[in-house]
PDB file of C-alpha atoms in Angstrom:
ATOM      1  CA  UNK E  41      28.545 -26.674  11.778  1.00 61.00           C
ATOM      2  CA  UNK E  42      24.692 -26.560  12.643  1.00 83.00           C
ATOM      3  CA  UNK E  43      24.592 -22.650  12.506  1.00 84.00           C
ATOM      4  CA  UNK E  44      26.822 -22.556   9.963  1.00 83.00           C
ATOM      5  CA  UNK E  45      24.453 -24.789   7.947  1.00 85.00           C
ATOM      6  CA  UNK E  46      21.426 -22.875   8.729  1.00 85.00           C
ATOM      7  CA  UNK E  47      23.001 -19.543   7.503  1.00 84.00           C
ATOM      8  CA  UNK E  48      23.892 -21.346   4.718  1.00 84.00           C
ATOM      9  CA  UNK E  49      20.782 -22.276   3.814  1.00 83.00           C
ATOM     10  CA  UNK E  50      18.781 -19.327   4.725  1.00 83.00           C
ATOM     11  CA  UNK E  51      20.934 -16.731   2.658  1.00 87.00           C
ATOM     12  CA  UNK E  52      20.197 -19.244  -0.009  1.00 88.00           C
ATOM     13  CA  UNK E  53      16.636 -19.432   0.283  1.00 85.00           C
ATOM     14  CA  UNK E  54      16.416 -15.826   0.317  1.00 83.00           C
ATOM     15  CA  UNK E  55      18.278 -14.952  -2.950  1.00 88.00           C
ATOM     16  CA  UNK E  56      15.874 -17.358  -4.118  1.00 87.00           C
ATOM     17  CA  UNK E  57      13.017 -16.297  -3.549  1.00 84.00           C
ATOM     18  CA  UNK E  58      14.169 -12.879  -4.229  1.00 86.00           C
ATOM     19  CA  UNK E  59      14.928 -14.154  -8.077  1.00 88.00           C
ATOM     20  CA  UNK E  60      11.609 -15.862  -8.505  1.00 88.00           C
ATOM     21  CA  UNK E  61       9.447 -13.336  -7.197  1.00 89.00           C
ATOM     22  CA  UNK E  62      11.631 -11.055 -10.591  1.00 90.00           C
ATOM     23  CA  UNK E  63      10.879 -13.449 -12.556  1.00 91.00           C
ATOM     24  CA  UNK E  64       7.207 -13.593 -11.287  1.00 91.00           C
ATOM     25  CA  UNK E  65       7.316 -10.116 -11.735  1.00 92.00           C
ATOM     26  CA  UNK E  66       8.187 -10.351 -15.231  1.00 92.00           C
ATOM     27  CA  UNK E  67       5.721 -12.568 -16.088  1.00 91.00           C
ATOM     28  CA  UNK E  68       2.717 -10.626 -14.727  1.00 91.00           C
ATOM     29  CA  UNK E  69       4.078  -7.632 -16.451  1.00 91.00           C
ATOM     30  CA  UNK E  70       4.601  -9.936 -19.698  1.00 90.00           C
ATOM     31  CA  UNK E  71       0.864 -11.755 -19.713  1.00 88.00           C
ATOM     32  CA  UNK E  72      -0.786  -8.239 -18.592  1.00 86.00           C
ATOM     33  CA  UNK E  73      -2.298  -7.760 -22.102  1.00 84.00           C
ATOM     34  CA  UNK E  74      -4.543 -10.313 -21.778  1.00 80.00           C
ATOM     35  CA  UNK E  75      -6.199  -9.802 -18.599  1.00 77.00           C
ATOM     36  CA  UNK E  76      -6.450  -5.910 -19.401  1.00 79.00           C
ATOM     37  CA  UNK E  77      -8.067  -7.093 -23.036  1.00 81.00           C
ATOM     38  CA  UNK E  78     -10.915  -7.830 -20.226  1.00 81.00           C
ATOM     39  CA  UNK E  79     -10.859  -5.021 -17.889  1.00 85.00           C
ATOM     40  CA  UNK E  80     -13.919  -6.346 -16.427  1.00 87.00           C
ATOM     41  CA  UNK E  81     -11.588  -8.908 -14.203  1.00 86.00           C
ATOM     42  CA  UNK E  82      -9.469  -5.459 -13.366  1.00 89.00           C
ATOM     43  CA  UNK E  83     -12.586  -3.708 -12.544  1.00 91.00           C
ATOM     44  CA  UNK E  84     -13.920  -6.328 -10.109  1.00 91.00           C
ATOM     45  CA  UNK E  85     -10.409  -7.008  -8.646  1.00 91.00           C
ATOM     46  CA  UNK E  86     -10.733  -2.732  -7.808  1.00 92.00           C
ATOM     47  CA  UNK E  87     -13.965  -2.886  -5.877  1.00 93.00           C
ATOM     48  CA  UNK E  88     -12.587  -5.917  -4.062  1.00 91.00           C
ATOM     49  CA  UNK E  89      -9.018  -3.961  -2.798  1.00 90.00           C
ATOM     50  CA  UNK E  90     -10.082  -0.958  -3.138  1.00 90.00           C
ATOM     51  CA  UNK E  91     -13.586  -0.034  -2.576  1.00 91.00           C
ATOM     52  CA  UNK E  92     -14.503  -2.371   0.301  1.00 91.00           C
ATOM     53  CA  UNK E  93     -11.005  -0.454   1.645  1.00 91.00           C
ATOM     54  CA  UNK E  94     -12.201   2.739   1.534  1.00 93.00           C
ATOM     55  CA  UNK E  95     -14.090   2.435   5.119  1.00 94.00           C
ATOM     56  CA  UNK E  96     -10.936   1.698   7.034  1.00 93.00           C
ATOM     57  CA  UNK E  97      -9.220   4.274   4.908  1.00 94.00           C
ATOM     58  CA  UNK E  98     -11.179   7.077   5.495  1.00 94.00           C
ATOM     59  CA  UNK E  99     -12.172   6.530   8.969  1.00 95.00           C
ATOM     60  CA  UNK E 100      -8.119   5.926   9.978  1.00 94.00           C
ATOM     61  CA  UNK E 101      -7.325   9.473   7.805  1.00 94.00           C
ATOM     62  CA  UNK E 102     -10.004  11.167   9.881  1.00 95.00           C
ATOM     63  CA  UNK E 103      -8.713   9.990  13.243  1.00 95.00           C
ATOM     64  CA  UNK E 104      -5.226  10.738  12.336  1.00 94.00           C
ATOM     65  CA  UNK E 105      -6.031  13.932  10.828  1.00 94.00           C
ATOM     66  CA  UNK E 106      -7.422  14.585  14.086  1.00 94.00           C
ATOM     67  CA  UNK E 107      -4.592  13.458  16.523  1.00 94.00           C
ATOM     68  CA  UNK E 108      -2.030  15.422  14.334  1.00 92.00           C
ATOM     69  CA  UNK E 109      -4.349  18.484  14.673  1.00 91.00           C
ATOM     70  CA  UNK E 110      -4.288  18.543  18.702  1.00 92.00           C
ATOM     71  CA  UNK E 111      -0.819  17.402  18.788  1.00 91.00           C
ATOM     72  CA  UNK E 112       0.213  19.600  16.753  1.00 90.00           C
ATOM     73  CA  UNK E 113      -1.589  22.817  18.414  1.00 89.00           C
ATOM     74  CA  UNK E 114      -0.294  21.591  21.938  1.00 88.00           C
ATOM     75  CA  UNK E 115       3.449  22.247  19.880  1.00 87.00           C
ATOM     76  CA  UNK E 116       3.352  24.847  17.813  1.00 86.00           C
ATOM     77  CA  UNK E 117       1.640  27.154  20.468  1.00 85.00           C
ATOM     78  CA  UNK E 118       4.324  26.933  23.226  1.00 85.00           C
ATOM     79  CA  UNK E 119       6.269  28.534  20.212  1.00 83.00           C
ATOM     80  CA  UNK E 120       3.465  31.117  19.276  1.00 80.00           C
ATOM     81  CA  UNK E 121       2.812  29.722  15.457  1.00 81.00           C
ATOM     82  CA  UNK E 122      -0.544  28.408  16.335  1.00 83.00           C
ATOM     83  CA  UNK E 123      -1.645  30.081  13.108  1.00 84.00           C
ATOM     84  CA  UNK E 124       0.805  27.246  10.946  1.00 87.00           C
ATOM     85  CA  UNK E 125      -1.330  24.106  12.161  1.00 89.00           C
ATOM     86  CA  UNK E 126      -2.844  23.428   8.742  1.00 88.00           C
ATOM     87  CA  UNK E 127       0.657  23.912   7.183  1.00 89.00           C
ATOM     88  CA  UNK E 128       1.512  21.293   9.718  1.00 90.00           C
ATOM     89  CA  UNK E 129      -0.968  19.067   9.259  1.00 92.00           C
ATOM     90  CA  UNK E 130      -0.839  19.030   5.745  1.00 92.00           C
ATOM     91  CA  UNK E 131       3.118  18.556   5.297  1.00 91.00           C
ATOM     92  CA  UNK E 132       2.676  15.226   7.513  1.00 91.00           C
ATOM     93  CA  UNK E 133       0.083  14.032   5.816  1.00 93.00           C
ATOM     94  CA  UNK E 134       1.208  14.540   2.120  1.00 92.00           C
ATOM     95  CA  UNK E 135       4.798  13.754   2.636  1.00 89.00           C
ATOM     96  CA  UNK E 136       4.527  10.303   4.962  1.00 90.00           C
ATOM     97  CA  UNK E 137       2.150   9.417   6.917  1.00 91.00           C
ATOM     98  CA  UNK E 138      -0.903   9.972   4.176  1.00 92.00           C
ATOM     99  CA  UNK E 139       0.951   7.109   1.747  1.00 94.00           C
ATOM    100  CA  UNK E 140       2.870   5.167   4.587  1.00 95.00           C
ATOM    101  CA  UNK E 141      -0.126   4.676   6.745  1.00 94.00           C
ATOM    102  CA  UNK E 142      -2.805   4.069   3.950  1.00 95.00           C
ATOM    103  CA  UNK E 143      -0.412   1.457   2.454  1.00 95.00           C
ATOM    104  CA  UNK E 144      -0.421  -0.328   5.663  1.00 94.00           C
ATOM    105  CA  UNK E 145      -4.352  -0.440   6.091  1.00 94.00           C
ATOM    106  CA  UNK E 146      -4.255  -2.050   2.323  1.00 94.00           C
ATOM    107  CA  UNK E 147      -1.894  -4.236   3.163  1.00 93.00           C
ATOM    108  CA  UNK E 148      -3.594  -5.884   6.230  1.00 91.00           C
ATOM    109  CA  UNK E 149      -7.008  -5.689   4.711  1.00 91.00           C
ATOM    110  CA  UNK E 150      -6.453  -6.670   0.827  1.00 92.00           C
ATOM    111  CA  UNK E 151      -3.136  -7.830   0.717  1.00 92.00           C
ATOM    112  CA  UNK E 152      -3.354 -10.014   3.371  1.00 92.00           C
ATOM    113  CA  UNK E 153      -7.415 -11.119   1.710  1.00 92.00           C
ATOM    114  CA  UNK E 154      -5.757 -11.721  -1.916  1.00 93.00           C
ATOM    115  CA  UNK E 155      -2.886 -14.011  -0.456  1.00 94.00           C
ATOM    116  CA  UNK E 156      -5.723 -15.884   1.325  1.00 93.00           C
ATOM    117  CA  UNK E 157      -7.402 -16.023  -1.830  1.00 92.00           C
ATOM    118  CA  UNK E 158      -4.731 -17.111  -4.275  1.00 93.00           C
ATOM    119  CA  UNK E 159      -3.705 -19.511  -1.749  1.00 92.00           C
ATOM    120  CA  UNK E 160      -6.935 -20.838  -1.064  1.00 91.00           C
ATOM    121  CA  UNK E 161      -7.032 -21.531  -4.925  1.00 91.00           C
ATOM    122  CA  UNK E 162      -4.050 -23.233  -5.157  1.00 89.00           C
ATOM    123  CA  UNK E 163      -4.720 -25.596  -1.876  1.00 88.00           C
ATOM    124  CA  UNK E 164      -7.584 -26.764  -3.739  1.00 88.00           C
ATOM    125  CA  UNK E 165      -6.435 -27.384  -7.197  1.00 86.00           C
ATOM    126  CA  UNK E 166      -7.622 -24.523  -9.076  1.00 88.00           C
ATOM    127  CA  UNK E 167      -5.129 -23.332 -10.726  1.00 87.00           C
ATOM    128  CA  UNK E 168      -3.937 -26.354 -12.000  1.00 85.00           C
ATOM    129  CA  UNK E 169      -6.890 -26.713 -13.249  1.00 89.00           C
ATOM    130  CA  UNK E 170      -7.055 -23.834 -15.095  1.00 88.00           C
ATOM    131  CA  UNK E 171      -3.354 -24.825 -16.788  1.00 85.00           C
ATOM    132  CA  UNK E 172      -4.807 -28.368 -17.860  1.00 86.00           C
ATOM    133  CA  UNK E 173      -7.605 -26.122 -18.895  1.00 88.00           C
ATOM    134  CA  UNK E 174      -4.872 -23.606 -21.066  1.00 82.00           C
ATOM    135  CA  UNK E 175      -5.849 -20.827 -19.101  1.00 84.00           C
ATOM    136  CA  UNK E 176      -2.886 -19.308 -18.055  1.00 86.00           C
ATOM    137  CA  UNK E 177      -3.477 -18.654 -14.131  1.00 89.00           C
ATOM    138  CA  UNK E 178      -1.349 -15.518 -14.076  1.00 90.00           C
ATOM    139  CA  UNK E 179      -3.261 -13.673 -16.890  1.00 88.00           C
ATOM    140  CA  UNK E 180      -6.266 -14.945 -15.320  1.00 89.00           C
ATOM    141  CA  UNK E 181      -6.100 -15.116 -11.593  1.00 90.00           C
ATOM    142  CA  UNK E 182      -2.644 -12.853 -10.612  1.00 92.00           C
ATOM    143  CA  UNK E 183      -2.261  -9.953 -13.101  1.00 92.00           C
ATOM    144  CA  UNK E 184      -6.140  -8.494 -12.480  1.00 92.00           C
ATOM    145  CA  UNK E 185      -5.277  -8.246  -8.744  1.00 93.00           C
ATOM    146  CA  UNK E 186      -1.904  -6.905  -9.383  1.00 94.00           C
ATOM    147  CA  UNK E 187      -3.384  -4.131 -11.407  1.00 93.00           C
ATOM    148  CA  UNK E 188      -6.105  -3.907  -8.915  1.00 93.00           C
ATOM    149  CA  UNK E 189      -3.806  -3.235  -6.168  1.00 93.00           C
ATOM    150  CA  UNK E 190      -1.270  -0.863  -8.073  1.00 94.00           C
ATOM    151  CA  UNK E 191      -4.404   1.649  -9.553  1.00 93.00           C
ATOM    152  CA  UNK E 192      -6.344   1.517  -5.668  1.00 93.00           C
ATOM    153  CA  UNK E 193      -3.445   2.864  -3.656  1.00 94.00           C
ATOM    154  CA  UNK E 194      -2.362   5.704  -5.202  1.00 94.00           C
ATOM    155  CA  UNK E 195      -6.880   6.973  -4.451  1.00 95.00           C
ATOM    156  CA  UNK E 196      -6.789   5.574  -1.197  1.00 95.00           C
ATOM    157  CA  UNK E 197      -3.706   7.401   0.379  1.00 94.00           C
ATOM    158  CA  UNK E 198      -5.411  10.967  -1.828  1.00 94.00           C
ATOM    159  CA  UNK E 199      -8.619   9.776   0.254  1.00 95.00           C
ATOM    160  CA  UNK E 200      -6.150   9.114   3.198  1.00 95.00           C
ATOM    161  CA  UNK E 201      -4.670  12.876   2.780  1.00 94.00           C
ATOM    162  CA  UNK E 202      -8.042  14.887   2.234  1.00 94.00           C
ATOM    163  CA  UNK E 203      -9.834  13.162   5.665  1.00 95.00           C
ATOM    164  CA  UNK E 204      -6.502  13.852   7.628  1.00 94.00           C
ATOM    165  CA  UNK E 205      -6.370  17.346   6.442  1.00 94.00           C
ATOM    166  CA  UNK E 206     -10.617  17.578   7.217  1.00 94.00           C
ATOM    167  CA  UNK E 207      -9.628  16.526  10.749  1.00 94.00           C
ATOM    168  CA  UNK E 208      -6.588  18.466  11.243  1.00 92.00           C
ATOM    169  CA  UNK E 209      -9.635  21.463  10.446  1.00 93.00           C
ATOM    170  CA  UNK E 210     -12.094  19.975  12.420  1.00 93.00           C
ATOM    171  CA  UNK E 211     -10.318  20.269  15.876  1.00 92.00           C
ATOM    172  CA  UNK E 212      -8.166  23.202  14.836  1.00 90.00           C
ATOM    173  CA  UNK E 213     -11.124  25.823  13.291  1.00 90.00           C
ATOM    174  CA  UNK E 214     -14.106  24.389  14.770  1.00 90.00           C
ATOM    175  CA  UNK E 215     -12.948  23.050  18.490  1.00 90.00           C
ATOM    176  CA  UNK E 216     -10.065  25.230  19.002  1.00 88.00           C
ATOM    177  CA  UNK E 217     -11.473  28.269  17.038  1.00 85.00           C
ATOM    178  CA  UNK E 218      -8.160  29.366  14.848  1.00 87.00           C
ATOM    179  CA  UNK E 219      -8.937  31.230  12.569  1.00 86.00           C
ATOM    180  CA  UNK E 220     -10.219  29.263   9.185  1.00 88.00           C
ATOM    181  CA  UNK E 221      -8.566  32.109   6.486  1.00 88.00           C
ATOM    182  CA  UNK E 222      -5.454  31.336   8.192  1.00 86.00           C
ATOM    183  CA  UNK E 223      -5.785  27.866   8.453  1.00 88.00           C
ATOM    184  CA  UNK E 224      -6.463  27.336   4.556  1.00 91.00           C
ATOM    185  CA  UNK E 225      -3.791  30.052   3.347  1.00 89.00           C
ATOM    186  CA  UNK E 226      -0.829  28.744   5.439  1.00 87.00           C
ATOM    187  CA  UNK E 227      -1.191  25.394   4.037  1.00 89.00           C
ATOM    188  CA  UNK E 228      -1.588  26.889   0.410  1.00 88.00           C
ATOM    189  CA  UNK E 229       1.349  28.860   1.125  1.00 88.00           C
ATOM    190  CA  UNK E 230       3.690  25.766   2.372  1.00 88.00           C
ATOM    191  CA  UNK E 231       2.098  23.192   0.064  1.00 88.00           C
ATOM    192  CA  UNK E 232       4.129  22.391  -3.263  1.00 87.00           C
ATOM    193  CA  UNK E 233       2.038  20.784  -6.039  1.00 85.00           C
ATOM    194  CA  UNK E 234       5.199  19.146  -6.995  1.00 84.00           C
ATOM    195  CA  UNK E 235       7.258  18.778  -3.986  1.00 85.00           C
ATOM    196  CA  UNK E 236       4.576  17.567  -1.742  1.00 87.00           C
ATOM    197  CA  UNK E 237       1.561  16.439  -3.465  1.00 91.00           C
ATOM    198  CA  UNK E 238       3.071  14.720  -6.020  1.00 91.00           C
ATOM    199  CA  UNK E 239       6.078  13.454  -4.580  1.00 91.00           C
ATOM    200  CA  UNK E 240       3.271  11.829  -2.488  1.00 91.00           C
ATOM    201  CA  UNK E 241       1.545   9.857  -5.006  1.00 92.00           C
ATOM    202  CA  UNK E 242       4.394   8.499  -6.472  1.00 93.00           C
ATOM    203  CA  UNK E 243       5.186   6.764  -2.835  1.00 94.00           C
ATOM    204  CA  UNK E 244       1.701   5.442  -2.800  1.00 94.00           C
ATOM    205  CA  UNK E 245       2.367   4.184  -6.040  1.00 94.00           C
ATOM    206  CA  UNK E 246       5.853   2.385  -5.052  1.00 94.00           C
ATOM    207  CA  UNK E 247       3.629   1.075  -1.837  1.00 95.00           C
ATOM    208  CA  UNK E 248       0.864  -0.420  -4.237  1.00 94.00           C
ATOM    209  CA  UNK E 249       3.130  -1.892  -6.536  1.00 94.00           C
ATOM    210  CA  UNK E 250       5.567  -3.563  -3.243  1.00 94.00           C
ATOM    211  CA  UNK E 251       2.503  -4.761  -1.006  1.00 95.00           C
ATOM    212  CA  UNK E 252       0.206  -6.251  -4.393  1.00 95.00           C
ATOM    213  CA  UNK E 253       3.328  -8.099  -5.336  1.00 94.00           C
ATOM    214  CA  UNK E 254       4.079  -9.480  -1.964  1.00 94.00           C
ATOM    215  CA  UNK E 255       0.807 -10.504  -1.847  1.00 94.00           C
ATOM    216  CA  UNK E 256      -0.109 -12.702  -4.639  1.00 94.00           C
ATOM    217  CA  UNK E 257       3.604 -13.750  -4.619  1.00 93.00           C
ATOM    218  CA  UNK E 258       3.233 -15.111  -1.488  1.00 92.00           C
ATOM    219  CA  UNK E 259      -0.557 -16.518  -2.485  1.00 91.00           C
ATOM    220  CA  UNK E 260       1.063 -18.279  -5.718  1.00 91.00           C
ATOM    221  CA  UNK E 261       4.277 -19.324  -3.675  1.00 88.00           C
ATOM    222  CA  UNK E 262       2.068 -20.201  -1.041  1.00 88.00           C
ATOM    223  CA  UNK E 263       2.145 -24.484   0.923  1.00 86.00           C
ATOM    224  CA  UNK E 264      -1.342 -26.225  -0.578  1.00 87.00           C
ATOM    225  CA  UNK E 265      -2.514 -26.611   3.284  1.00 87.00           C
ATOM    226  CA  UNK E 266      -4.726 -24.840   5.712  1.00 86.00           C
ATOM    227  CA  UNK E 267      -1.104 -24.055   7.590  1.00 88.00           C
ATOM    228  CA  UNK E 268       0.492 -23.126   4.403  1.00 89.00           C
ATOM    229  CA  UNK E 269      -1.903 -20.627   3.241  1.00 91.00           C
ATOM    230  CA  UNK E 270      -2.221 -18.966   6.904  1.00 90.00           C
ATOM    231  CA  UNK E 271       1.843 -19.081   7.103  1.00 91.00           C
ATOM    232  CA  UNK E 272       1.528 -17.255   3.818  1.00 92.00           C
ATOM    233  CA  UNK E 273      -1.146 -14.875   4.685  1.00 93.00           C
ATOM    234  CA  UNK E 274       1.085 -13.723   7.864  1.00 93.00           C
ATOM    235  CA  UNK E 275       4.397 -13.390   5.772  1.00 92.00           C
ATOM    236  CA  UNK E 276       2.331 -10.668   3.450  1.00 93.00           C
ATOM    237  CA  UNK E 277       1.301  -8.625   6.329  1.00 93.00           C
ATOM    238  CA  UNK E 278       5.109  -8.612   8.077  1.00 93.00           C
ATOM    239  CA  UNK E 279       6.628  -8.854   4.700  1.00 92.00           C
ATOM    240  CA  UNK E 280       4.832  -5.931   2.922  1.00 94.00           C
ATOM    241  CA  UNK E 281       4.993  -3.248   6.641  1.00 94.00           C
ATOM    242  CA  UNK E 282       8.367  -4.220   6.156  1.00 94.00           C
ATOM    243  CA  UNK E 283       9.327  -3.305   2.934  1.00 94.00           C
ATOM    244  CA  UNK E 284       6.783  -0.355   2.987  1.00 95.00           C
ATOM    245  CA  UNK E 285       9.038   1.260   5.600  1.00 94.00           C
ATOM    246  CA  UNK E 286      12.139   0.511   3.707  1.00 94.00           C
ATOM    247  CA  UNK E 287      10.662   1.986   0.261  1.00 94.00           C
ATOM    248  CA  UNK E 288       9.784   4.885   2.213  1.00 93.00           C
ATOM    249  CA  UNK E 289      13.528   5.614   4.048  1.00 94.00           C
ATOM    250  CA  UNK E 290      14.623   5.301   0.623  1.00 93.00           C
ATOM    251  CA  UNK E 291      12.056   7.448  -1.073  1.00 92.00           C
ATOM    252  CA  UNK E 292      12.626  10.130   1.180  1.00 91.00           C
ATOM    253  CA  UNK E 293      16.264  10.344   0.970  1.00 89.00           C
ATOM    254  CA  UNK E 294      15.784  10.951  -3.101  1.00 87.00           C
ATOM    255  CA  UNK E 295      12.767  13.285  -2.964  1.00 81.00           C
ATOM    256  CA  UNK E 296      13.043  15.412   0.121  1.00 68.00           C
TER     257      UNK E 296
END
């Protein structure tokens, strides 16, 4: 009955923790007022996920902008459509790799540094501090960096997209030596506003609003110990690549 027992209980735990993290869910969305009454806690939460992301971000879209550009010459040439790279390189980018890939990056550098955080917080009595204190830890402490997350990612994958597609020119007009009219007018010709661009940004915004809750779920939810908080900070990062690659499959099969 050992197994048995074991399935038992970790079906159980799971549609647990699946019902409190909806409840936790509503609650952010319920005491959101009053941290966005002082959007100065939103702004700071930004620069912390977002701007001190934008390195990684940018340097990752330029490098995969890049890759996408040579492997996708090496392709399309045996075929003779050379001249479509940039519609190429663009269409990967926009569609799913620009949002999936970006989402990942923010999920192992903030997502992963706000779980530490919250965690951190709640190891060392913080926030029940600030509840003896009647300051309501989720309006103070969770909802800013919820925010923070869900208005970042949506900037970072358009950063993501606009260094890929650089790259994808860099090795296709300037080291190959295609022609740069052609590159710029086959991607205007095969790029949707709609379809592509912003079928994009609404992924990116599904990813932001997945990996942020994850993350300070798992930070709130998180065991008051050194161990706990670590155990915690490793569940967002698995957790959030996870359930990025899920929203995506899913995403995908309604939009495209």
């Amino acid at each position: 009955m050992s197994p048995l027992r074991r399935l038992g209980h970790t079906t159980i735990n799971a549609i647990w923790r699946l019902g409190f993290i909806t409840r936790f869910l509503l609650a952010i969305l319920r005491y959101s007022g009053q941290s966005l009454l002082r959007f100065n806690l939103t702004i700071r939460e930004i620069y912390f996920a977002g701007v001190m992301s934008v390195i990684i971000v940018v340097v990752s879209g330029l490098f995969v902008g890049m890759v996408l550009g040579l492997q996708g010459y090496n392709t399309l040439s045996r075929f003779g459509s050379a001249d479509a790279l940039g519609a190429l390189v663009a269409l990967s980018l926009l569609r799913e790799l620009g949002p999936v890939l970006a989402a990942l990056l923010f999920s192992s550098r903030a997502g992963s540094a706000m779980t530490a955080e919250i965690g951190l917080m709640k190891a060392t009595e913080q926030l029940d501090a600030m509840s003896v204190m009647a300051v309501n830890p989720i309006a103070r402490v969770v909802a800013p960096r919820f925010w923070a997350g869900v208005i970042s990612m949506p900037i970072l994958a358009a950063m993501f997209n606009v260094m890929g597609i650089f790259g994808g020119y860099l090795i296709g007009v300037v080291m190959i030596g295609l022609d740069s009219g052609t590159f710029w007018s086959q991607m205007q010709n095969n790029v949707d506003l709609h379809y592509d661009v912003v079928n994009g940004l609404i992924k990116s915004l599904c990813f932001g609003i997945a990996v942020t809750l994850i993350a300070v779920f798992e930070g709130y939810d998180a065991t008051p110990t050194a161990a706990g908080v670590s155990a915690a900070t490793t569940r967002t990062v698995v957790t959030s690549a996870l359930v990025i690659l899920a929203v995506d499959f899913v995403l995908t099969a309604f939009m495209f």
